[in-house]
PDB file of C-alpha atoms and ligand atoms in Angstrom:
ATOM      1  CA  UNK A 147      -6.048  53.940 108.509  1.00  0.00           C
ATOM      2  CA  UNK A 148      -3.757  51.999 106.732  1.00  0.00           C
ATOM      3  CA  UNK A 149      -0.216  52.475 106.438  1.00  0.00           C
ATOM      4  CA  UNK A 150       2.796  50.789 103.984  1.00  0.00           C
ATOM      5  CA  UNK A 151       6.389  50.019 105.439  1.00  0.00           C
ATOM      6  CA  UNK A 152       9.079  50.011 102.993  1.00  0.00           C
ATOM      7  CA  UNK A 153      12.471  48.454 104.900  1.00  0.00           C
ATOM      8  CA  UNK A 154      14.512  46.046 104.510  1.00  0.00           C
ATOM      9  CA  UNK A 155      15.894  45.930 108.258  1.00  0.00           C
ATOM     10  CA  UNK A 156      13.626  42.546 109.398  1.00  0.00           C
ATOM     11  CA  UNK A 157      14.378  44.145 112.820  1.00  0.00           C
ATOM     12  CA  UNK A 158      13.283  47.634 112.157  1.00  0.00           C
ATOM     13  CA  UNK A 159      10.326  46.763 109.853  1.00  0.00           C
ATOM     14  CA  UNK A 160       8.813  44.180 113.132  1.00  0.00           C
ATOM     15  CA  UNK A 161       9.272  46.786 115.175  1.00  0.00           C
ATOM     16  CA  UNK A 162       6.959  49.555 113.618  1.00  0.00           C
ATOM     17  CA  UNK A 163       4.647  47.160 112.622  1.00  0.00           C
ATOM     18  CA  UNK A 164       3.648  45.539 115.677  1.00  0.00           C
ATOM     19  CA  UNK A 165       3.832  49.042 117.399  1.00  0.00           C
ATOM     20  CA  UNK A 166       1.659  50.661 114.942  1.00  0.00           C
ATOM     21  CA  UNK A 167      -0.904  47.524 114.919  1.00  0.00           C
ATOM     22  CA  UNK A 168      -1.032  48.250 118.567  1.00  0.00           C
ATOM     23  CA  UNK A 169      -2.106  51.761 117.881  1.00  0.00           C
ATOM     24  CA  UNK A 170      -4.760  50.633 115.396  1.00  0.00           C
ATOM     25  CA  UNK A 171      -3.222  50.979 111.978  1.00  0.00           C
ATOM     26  CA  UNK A 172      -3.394  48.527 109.463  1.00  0.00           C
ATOM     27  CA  UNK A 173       0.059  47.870 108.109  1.00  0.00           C
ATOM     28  CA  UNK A 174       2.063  46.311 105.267  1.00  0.00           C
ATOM     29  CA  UNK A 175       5.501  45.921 104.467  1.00  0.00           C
ATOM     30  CA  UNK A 176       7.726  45.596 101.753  1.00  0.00           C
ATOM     31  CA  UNK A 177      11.257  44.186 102.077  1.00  0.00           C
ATOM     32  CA  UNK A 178      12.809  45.854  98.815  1.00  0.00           C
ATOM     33  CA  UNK A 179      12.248  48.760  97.149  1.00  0.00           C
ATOM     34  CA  UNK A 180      10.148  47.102  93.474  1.00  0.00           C
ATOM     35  CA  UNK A 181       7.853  45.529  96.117  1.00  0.00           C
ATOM     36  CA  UNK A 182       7.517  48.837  97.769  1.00  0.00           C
ATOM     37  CA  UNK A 183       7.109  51.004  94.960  1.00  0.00           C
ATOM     38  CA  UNK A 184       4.654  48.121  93.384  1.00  0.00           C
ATOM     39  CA  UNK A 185       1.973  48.237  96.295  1.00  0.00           C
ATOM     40  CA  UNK A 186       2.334  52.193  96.686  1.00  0.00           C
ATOM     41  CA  UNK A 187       1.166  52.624  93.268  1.00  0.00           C
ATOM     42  CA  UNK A 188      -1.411  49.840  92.880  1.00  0.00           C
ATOM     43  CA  UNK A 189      -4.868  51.177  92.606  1.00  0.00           C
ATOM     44  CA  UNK A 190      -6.515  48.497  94.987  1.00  0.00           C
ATOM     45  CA  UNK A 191      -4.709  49.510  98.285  1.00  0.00           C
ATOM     46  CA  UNK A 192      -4.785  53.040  99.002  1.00  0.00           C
ATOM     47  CA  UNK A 193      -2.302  53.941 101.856  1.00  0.00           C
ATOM     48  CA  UNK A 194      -2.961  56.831 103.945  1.00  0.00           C
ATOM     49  CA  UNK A 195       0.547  57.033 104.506  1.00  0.00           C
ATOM     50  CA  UNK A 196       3.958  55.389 103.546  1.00  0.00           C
ATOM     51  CA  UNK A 197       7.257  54.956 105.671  1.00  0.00           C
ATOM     52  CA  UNK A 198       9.695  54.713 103.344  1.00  0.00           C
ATOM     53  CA  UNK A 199      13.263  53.605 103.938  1.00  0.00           C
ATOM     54  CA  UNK A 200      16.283  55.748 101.928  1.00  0.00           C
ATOM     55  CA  UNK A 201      18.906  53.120 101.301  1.00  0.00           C
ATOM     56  CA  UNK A 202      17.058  49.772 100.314  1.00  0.00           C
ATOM     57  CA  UNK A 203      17.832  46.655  97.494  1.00  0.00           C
ATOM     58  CA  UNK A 204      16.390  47.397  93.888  1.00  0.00           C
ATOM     59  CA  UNK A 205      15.193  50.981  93.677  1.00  0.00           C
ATOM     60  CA  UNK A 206      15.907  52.990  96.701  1.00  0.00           C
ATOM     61  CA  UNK A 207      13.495  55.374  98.743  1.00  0.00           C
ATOM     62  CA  UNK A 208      14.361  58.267  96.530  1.00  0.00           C
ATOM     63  CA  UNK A 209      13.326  56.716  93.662  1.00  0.00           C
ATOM     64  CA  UNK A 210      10.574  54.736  95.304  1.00  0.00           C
ATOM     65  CA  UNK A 211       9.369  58.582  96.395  1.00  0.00           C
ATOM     66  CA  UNK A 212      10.256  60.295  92.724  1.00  0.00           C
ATOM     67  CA  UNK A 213       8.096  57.985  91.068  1.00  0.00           C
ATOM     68  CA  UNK A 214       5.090  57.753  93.191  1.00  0.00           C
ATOM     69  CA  UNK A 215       4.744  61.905  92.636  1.00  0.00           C
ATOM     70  CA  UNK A 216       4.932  61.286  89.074  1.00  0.00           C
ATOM     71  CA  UNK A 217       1.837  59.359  89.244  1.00  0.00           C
ATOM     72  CA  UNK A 218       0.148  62.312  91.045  1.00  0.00           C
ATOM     73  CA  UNK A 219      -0.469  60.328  94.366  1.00  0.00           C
ATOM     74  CA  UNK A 220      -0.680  62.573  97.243  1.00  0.00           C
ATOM     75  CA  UNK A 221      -0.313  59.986 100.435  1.00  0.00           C
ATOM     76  CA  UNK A 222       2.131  61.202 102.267  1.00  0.00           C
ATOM     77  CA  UNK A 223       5.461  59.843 102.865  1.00  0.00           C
ATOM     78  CA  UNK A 224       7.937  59.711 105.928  1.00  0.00           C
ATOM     79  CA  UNK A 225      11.441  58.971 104.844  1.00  0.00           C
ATOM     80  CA  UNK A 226      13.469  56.888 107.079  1.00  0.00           C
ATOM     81  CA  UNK A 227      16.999  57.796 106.956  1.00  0.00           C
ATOM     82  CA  UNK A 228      20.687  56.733 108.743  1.00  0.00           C
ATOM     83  CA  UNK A 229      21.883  59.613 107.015  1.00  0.00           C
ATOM     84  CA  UNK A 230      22.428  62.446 108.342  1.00  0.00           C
ATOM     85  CA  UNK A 231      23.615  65.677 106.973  1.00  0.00           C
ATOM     86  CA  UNK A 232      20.970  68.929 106.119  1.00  0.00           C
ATOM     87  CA  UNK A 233      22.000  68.281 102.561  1.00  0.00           C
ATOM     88  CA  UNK A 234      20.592  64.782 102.608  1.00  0.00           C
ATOM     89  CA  UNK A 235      17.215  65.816 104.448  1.00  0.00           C
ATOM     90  CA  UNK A 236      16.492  68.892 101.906  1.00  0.00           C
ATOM     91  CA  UNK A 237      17.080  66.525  98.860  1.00  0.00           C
ATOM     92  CA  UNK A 238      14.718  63.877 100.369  1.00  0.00           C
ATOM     93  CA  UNK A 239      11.960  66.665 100.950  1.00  0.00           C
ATOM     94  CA  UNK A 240      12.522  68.033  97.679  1.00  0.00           C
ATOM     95  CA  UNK A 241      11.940  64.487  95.919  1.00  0.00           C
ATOM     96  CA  UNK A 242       8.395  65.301  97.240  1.00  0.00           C
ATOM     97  CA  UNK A 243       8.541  63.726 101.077  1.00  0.00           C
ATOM     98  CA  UNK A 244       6.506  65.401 103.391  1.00  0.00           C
ATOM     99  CA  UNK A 245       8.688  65.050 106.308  1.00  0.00           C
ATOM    100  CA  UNK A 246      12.182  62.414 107.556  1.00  0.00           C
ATOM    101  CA  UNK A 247      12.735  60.741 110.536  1.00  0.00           C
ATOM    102  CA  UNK A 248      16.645  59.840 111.219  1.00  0.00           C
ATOM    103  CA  UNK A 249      17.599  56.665 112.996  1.00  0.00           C
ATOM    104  CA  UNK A 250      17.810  55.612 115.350  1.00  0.00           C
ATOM    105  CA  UNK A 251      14.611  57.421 116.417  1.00  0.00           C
ATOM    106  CA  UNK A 252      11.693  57.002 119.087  1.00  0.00           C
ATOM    107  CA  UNK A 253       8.898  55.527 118.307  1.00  0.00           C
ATOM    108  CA  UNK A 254       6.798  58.058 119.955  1.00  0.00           C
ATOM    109  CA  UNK A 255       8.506  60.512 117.830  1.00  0.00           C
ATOM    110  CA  UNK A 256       7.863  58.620 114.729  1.00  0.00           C
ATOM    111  CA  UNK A 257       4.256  57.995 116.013  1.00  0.00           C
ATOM    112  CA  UNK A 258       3.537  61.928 116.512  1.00  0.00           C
ATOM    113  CA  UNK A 259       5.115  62.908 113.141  1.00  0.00           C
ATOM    114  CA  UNK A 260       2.577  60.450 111.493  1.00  0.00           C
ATOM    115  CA  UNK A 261      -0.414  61.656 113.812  1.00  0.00           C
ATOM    116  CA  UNK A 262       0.490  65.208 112.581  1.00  0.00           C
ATOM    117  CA  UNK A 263       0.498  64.406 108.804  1.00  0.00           C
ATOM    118  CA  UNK A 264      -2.786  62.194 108.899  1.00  0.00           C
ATOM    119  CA  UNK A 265      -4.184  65.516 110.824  1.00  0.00           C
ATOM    120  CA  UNK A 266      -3.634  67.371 107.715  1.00  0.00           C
ATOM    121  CA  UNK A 267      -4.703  65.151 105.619  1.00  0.00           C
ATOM    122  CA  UNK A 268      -7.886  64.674 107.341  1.00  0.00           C
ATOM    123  CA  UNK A 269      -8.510  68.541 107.886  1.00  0.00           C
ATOM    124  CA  UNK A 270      -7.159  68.176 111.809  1.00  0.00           C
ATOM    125  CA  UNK A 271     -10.461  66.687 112.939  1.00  0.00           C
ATOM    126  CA  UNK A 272      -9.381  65.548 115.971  1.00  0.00           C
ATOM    127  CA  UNK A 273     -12.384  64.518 117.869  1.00  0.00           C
ATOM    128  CA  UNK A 274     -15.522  62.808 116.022  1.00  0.00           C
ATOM    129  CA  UNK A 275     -19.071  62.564 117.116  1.00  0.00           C
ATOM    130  CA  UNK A 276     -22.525  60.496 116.927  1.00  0.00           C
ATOM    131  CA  UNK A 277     -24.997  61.098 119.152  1.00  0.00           C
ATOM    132  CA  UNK A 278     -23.813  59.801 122.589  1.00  0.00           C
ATOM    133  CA  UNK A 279     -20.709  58.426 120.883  1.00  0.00           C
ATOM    134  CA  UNK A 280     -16.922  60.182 120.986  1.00  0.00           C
ATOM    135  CA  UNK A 281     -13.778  59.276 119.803  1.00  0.00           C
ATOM    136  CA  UNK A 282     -11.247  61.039 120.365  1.00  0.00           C
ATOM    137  CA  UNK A 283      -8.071  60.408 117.379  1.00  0.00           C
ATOM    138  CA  UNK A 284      -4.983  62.197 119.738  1.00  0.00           C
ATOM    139  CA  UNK A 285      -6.241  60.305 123.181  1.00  0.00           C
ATOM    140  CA  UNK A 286      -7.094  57.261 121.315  1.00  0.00           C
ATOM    141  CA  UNK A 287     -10.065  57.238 123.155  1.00  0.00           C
ATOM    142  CA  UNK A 288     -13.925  56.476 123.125  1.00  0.00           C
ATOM    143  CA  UNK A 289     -16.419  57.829 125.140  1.00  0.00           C
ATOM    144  CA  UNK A 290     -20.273  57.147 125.559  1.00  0.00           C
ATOM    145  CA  UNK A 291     -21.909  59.705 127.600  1.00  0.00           C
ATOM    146  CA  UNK A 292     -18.915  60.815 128.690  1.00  0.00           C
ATOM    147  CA  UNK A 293     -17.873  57.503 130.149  1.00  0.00           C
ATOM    148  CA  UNK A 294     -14.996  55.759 128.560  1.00  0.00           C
ATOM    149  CA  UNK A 295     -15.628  52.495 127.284  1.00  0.00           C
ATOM    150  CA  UNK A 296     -12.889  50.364 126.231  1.00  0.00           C
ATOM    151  CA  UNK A 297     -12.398  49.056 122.459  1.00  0.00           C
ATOM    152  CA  UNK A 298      -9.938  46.812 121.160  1.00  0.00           C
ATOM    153  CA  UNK A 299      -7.778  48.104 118.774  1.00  0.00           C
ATOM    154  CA  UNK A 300      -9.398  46.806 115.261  1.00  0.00           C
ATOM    155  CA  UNK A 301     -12.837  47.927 117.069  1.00  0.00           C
ATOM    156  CA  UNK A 302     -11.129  51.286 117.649  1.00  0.00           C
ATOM    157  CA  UNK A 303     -10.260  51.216 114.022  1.00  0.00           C
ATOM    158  CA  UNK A 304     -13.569  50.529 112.860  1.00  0.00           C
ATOM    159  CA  UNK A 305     -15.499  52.986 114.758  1.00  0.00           C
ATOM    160  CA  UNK A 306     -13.137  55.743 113.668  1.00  0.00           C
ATOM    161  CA  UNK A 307     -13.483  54.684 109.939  1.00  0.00           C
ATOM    162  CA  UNK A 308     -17.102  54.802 110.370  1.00  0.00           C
ATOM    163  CA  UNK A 309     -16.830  58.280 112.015  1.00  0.00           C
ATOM    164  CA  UNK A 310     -14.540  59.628 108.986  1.00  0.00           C
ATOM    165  CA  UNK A 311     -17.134  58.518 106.432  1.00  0.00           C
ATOM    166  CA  UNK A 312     -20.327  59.238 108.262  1.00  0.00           C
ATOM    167  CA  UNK A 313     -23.409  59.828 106.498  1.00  0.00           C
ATOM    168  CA  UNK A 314     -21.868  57.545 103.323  1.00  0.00           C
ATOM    169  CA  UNK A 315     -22.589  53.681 103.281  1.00  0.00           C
ATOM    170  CA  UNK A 316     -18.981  52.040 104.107  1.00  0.00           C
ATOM    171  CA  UNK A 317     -18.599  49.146 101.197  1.00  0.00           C
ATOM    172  CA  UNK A 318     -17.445  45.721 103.455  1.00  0.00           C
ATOM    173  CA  UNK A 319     -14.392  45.542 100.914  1.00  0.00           C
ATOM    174  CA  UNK A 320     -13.494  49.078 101.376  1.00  0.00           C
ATOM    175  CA  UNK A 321     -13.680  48.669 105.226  1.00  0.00           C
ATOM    176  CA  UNK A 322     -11.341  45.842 104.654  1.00  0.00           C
ATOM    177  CA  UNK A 323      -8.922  47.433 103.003  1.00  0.00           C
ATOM    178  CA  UNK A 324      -8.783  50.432 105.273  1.00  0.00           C
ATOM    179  CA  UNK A 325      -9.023  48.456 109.036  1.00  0.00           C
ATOM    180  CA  UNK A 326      -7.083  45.514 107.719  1.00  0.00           C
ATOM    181  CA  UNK A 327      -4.226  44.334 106.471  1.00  0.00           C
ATOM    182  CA  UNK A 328      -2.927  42.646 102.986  1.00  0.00           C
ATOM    183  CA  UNK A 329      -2.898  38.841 104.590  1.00  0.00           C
ATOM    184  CA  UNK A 330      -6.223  39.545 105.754  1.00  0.00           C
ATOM    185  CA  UNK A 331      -8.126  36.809 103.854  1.00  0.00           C
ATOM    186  CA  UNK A 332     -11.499  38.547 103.038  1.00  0.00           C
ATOM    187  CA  UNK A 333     -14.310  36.886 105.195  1.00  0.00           C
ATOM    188  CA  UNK A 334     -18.067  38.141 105.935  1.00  0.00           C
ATOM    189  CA  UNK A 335     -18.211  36.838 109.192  1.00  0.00           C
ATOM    190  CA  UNK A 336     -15.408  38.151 110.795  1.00  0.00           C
ATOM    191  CA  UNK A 337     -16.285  41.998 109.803  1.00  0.00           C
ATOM    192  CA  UNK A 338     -19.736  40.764 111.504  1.00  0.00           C
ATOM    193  CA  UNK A 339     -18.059  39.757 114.522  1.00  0.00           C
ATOM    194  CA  UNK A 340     -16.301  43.179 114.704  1.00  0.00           C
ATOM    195  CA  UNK A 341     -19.684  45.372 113.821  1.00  0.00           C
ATOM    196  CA  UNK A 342     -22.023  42.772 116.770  1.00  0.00           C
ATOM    197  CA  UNK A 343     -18.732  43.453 119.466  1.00  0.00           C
ATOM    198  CA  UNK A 344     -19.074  47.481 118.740  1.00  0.00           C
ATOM    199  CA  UNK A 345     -22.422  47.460 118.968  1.00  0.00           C
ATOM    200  CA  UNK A 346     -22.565  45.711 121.969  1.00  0.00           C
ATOM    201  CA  UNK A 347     -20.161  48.332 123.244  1.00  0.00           C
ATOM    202  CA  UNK A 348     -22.071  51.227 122.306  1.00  0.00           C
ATOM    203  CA  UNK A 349     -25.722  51.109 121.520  1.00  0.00           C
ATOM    204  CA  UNK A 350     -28.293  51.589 124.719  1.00  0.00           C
ATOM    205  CA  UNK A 351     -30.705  48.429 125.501  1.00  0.00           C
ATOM    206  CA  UNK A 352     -33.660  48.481 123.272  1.00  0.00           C
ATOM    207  CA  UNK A 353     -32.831  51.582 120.774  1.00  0.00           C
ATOM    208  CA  UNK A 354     -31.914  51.587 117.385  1.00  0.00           C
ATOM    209  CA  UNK A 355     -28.254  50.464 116.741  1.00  0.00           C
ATOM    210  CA  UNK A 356     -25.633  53.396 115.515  1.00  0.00           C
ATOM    211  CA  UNK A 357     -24.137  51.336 112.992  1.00  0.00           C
ATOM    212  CA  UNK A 358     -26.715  50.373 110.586  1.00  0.00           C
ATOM    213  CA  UNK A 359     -26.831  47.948 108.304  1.00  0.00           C
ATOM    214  CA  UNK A 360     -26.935  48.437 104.765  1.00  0.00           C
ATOM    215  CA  UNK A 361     -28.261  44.794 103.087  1.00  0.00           C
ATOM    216  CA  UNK A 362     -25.657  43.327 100.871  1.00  0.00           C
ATOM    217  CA  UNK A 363     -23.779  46.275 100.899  1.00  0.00           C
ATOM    218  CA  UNK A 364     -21.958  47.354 104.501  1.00  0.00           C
ATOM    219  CA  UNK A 365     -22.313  49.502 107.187  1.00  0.00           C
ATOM    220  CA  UNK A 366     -23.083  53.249 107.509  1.00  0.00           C
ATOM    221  CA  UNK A 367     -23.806  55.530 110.725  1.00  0.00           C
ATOM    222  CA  UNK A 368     -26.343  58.793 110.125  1.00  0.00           C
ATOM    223  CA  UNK A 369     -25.346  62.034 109.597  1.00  0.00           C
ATOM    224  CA  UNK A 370     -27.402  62.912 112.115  1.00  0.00           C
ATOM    225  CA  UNK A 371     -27.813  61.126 115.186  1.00  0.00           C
TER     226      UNK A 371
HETATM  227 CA1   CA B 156      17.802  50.047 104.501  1.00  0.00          CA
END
């Protein structure tokens, strides 16, 4: 899942980054609003969702918001807001936000709003399974015959991409741009690093790995295993 930060509070933009890297996201930010809007409507980076800050240099998060519904793109978008009168809230929803968040705020509040509007968006599958395999999206956990085993965070990441797309063959460049982030510099070997540690992690001894590999292509685990 990969998610796009528009603020221009250094502080505040750290902050949600390095807390939502811990919980597995991929993340960008943008400092000003033309940066913002810019990567929100380029066609290479699809963001499952955008944080967007109200009151920002060059455009500001209503316009940043106004225009990315023009173009038809449905990712949803938390604004970020010091302001705080019901007047200000119903005219950012109406712009076409799906939901605000008012500072200060918690970032366990934050992090549940988000969980709840990636649910929709992904038709509330909350739990995904192959074969022996479970991950769990609301626990963040993984399970392997019922016995957790413990992922990092990109391996977390990974798997659960995997599990979203199952039965489809998961392009290496589209994996990058969903499990990592815009200074990732794009490199074969550490995707293979990633795919050998998982594997390690949760295929039995001797039996056919659950992540196969798709020659010159990527990565794709059966629809039915
Ligand atoms: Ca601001």
């Amino acid at each position: 899942m990969r998610l796009l930060i528009v603020e221009d509070e250094t502080s505040i933009a750290k902050f949600l980054r390095e807390g939502l890297e811990e919980e597995g996201f991929a993340v960008d930010v943008a400092d000003n609003g033309k940066k913002g809007l810019q990567l929100a409507l380029d066609g290479i980076e699809e963001y499952d969702l955008i944080l967007l800050d109200w009151m920002l240099p060059g455009l500001n998060g209503i316009e940043i918001c106004r225009s990315i519904r023009l173009e038809n793109k449905t990712v949803p978008i938390i604004f970020l807001t010091a302001k705080d009168t019901v007047d200000d809230a119903v005219f950012g929803l109406e712009t076409g936000a799906n939901d605000f968040i008012r500072k200060p705020f918690s970032f366990e509040e934050l992090l549940a709003r988000i969980r709840v509007l990636l649910r929709t968006k992904e038709n509330e599958v909350i739990v995904f399974r192959a074969g022996k395999i479970e991950l769990n999206i609301e626990k963040h956990t993984v399970t392997k015959n019922g016995k957790t085993v413990e992922l990092t965070q990109k391996e977390f990441a990974l798997l659960e991409y995997f599990l979203r797309n199952k039965g489809k063959v998961c392009r290496r460049t589209r994996i990058i741009e969903k499990v990592w982030d815009i200074h990732f510099e794009y490199n074969n070997s550490v995707i293979d690093v990633y795919i050998n540690a998982l594997r390690k992690k949760l295929d039995e001894p001797g039996m056919p790995s659950l992540i196969i590999t798709v020659r010159g292509v990527g990565y794709k685990i059966e629809t039915e295993v």
